[in-house]
mmCIF file of C-alpha atoms and ligand atoms in Angstrom:
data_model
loop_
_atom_site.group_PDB
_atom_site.id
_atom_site.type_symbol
_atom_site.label_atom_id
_atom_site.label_comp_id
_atom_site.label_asym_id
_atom_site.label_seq_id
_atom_site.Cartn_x
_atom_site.Cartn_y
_atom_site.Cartn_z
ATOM 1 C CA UNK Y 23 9.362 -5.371 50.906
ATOM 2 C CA UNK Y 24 6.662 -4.422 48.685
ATOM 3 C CA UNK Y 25 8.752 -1.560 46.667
ATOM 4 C CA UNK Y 26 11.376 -4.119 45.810
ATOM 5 C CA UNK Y 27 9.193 -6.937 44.921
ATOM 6 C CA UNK Y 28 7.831 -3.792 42.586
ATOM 7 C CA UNK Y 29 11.285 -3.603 41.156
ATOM 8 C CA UNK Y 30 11.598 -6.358 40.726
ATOM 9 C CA UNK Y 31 8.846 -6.933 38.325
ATOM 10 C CA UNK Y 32 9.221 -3.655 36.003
ATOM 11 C CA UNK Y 33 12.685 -4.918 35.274
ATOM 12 C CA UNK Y 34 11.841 -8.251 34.291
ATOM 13 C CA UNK Y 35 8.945 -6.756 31.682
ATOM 14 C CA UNK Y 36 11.177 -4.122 30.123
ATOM 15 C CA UNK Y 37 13.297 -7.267 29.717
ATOM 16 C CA UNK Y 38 10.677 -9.353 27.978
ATOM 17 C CA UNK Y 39 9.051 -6.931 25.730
ATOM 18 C CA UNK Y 40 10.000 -6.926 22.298
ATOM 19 C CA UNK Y 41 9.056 -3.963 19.578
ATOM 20 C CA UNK Y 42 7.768 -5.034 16.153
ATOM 21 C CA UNK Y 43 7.120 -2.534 12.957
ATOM 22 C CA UNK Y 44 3.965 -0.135 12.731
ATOM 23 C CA UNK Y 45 1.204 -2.252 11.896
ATOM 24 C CA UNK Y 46 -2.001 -0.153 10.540
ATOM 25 C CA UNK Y 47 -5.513 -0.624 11.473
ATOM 26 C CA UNK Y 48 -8.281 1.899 9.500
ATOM 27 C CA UNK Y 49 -5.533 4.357 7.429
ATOM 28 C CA UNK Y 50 -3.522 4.820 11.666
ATOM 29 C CA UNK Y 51 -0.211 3.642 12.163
ATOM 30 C CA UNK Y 52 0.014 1.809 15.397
ATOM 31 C CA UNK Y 53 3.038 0.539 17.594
ATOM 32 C CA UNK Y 54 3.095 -3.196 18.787
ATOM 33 C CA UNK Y 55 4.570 -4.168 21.984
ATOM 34 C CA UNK Y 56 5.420 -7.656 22.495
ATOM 35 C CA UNK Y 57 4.834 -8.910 26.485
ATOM 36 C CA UNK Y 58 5.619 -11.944 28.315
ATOM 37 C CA UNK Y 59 3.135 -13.388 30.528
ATOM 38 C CA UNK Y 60 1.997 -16.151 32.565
ATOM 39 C CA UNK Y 61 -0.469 -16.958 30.566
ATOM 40 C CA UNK Y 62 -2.240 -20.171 28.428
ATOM 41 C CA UNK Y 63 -3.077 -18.741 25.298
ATOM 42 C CA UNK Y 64 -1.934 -15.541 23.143
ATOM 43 C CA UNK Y 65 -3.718 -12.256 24.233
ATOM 44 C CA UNK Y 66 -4.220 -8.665 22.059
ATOM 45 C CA UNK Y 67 -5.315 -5.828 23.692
ATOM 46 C CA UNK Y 68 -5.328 -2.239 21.659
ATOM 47 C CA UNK Y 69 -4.662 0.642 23.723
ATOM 48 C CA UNK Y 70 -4.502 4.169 22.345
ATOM 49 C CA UNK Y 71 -1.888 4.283 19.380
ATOM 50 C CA UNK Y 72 -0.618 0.762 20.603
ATOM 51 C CA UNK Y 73 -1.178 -3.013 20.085
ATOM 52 C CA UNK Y 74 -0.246 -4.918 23.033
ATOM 53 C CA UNK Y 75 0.741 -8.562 22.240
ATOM 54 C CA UNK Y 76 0.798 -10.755 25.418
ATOM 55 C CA UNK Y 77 2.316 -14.222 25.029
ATOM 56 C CA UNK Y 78 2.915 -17.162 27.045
ATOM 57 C CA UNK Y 79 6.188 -17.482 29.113
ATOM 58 C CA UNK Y 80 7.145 -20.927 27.380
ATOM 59 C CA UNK Y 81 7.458 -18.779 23.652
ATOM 60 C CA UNK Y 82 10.230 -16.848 25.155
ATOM 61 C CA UNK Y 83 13.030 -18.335 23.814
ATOM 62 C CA UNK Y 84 11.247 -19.265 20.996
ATOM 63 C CA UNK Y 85 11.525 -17.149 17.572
ATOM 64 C CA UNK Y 86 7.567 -15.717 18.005
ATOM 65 C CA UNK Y 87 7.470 -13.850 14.283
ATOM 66 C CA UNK Y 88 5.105 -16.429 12.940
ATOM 67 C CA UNK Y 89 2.659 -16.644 16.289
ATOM 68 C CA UNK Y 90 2.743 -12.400 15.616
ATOM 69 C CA UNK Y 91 1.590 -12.437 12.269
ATOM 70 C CA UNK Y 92 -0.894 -15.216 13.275
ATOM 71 C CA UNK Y 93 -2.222 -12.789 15.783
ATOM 72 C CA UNK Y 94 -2.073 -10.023 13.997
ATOM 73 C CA UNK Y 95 -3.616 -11.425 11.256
ATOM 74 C CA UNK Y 96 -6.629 -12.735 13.408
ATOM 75 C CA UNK Y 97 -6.821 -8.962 14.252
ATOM 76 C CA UNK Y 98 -7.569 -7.916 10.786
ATOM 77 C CA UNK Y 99 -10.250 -10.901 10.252
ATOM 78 C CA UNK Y 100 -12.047 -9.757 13.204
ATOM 79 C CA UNK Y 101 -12.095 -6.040 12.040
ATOM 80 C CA UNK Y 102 -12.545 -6.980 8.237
ATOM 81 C CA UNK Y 103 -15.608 -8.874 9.941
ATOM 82 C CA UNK Y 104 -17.317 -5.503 11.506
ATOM 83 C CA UNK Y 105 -15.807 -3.158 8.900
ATOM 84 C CA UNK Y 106 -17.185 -4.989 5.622
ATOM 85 C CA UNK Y 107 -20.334 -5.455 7.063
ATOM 86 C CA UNK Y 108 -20.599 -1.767 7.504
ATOM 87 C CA UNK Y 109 -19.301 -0.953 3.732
ATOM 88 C CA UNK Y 110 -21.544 -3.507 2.236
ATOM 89 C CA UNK Y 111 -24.154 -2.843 4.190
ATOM 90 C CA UNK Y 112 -23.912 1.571 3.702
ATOM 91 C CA UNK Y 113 -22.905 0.696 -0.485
ATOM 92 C CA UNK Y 114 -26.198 -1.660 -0.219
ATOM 93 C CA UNK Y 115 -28.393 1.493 0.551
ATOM 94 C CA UNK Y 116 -26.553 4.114 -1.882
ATOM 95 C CA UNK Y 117 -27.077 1.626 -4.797
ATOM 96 C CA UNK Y 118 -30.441 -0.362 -4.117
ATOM 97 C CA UNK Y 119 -28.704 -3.548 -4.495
ATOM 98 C CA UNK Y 120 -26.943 -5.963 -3.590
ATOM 99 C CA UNK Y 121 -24.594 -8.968 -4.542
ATOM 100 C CA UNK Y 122 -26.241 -12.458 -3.534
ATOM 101 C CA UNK Y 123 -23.118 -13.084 -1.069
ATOM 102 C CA UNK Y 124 -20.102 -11.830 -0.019
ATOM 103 C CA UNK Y 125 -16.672 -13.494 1.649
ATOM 104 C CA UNK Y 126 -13.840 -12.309 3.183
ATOM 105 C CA UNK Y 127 -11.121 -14.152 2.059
ATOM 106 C CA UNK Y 128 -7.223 -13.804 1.187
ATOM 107 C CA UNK Y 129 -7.120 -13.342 -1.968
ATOM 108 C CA UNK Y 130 -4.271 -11.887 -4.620
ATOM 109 C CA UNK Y 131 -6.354 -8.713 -4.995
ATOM 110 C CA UNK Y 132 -8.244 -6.593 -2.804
ATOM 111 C CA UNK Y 133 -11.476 -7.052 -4.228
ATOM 112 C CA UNK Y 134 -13.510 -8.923 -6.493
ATOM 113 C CA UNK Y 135 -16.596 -9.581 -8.131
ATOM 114 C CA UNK Y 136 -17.865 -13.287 -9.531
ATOM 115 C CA UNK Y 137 -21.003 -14.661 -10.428
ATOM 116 C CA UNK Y 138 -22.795 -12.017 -8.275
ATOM 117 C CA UNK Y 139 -20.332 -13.080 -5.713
ATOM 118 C CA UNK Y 140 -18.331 -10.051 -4.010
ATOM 119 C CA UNK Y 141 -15.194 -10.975 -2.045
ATOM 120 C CA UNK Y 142 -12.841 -8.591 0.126
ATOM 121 C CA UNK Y 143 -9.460 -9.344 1.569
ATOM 122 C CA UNK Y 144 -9.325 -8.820 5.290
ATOM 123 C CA UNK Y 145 -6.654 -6.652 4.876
ATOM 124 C CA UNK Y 146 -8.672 -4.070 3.410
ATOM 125 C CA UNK Y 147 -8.957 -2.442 7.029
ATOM 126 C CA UNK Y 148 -5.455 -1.617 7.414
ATOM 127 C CA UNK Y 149 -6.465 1.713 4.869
ATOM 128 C CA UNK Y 150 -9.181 4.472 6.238
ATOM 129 C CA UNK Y 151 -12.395 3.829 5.858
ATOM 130 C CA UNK Y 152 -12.912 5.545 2.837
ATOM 131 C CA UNK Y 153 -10.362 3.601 0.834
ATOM 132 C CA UNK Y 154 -12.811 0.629 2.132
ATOM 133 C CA UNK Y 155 -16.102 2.096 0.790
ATOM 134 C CA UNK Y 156 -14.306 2.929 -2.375
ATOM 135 C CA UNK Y 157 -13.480 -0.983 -2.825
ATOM 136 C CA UNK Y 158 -16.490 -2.040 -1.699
ATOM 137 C CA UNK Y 159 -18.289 0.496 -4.145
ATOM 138 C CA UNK Y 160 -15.776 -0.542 -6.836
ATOM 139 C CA UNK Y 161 -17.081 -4.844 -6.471
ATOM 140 C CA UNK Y 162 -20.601 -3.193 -6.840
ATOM 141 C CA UNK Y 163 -20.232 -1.102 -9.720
ATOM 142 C CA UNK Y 164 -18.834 -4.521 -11.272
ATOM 143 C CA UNK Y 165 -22.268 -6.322 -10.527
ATOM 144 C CA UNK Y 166 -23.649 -4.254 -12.878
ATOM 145 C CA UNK Y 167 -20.520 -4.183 -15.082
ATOM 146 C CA UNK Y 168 -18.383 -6.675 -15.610
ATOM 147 C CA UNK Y 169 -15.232 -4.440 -17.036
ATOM 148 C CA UNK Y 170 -13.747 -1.539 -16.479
ATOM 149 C CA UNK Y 171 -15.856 0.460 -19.132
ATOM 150 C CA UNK Y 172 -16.626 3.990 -19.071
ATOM 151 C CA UNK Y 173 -20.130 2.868 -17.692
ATOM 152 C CA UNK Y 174 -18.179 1.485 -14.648
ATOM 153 C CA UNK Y 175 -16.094 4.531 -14.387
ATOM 154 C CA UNK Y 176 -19.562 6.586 -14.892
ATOM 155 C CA UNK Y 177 -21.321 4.775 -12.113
ATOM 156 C CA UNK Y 178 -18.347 4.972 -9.892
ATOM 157 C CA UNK Y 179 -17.598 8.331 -9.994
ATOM 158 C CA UNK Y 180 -21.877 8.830 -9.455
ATOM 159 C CA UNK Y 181 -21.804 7.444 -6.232
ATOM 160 C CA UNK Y 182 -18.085 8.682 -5.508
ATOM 161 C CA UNK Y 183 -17.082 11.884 -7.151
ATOM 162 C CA UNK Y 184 -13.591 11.847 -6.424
ATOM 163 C CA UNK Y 185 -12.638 7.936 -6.400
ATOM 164 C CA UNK Y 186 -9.354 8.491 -7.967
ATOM 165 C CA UNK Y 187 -7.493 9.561 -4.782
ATOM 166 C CA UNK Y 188 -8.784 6.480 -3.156
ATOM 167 C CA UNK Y 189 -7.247 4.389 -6.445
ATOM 168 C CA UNK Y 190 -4.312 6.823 -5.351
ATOM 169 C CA UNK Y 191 -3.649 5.693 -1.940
ATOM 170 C CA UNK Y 192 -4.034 2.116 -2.934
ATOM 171 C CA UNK Y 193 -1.673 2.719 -5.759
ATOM 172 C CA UNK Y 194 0.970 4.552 -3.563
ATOM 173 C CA UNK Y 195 1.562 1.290 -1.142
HETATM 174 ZN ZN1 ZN U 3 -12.420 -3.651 -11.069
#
């Protein structure tokens, strides 16, 4: 009785899973997997190279590509929360200063720097963390200079010798 009841029930999740592209989290590529579930509310576990989505039963017929991004992009917040805190926090002690706030906010660019304001796009965690310190570093360098000068570049390249692969990666996607 039990075994078939079993059977039963790995059928009907290989039924209701769904595969979705790569989505990246710190520079790794992971897999998402898509489950139906009895459950109220949308659920997101991360389990070695994989991002299990869990959804309610009643979304099942429903086309779910908009509740995904929605949870995947409540993902990133929630990581760009931890992750720019770190940055901001190691760039703060490299430097000896610091902006008067910071936001994390969707934004056309990655970074930027206003009225000693530094802002971050969530996003920013889908690259390693380097790529993060470097824009992070980057907003700093443009408390203290406004444009891209060859004082920027100067101060830059003092606290991060070889910034131009990190300028690389983010120019290569
Ligand atoms: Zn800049």
């Amino acid at each position: 009785m039990n075994l078939v009841k079993r059977t039963i029930n790995l059928k009907t999740t290989v039924k209701n899973s769904i595969e979705r592209h790569p989505v990246s989290v710190l520079g790794i590529d992971y897999k998402v997997k898509i489950v139906y579930k009895n459950i109220k509310i949308t659920e997101l576990d991360v389990e070695n190279r994989m991002i299990k989505i869990s959804l309610p039963n009643r979304y099942k017929k429903m086309n779910n590509k908009e509740i995904l991004d929605l949870a995947i992009d409540k993902m990133y917040e929630q990581i760009a929360k931890v992750e720019i805190e770190r940055a901001m926090e190691k760039t703060r002690i490299m430097v000896g200063f610091a902006p008067e706030e910071y936001e994390i906010k969707k934004m056309k660019t990655l970074g930027k720097c206003q009225n000693n304001k530094i802002t971050i796009h969530p996003e920013i965690v889908k690259y390693n963390r380097k790529v993060i310190d470097y824009v992070v570093l980057h907003q700093y360098c443009h408390l203290k200079h406004k444009n891209h000068t060859k004082a920027f570049f100067k101060m830059l390249e003092k606290y991060l010798p070889d910034y131009k692969k990190c300028e690389e990666i983010l120019l290569n996607i």
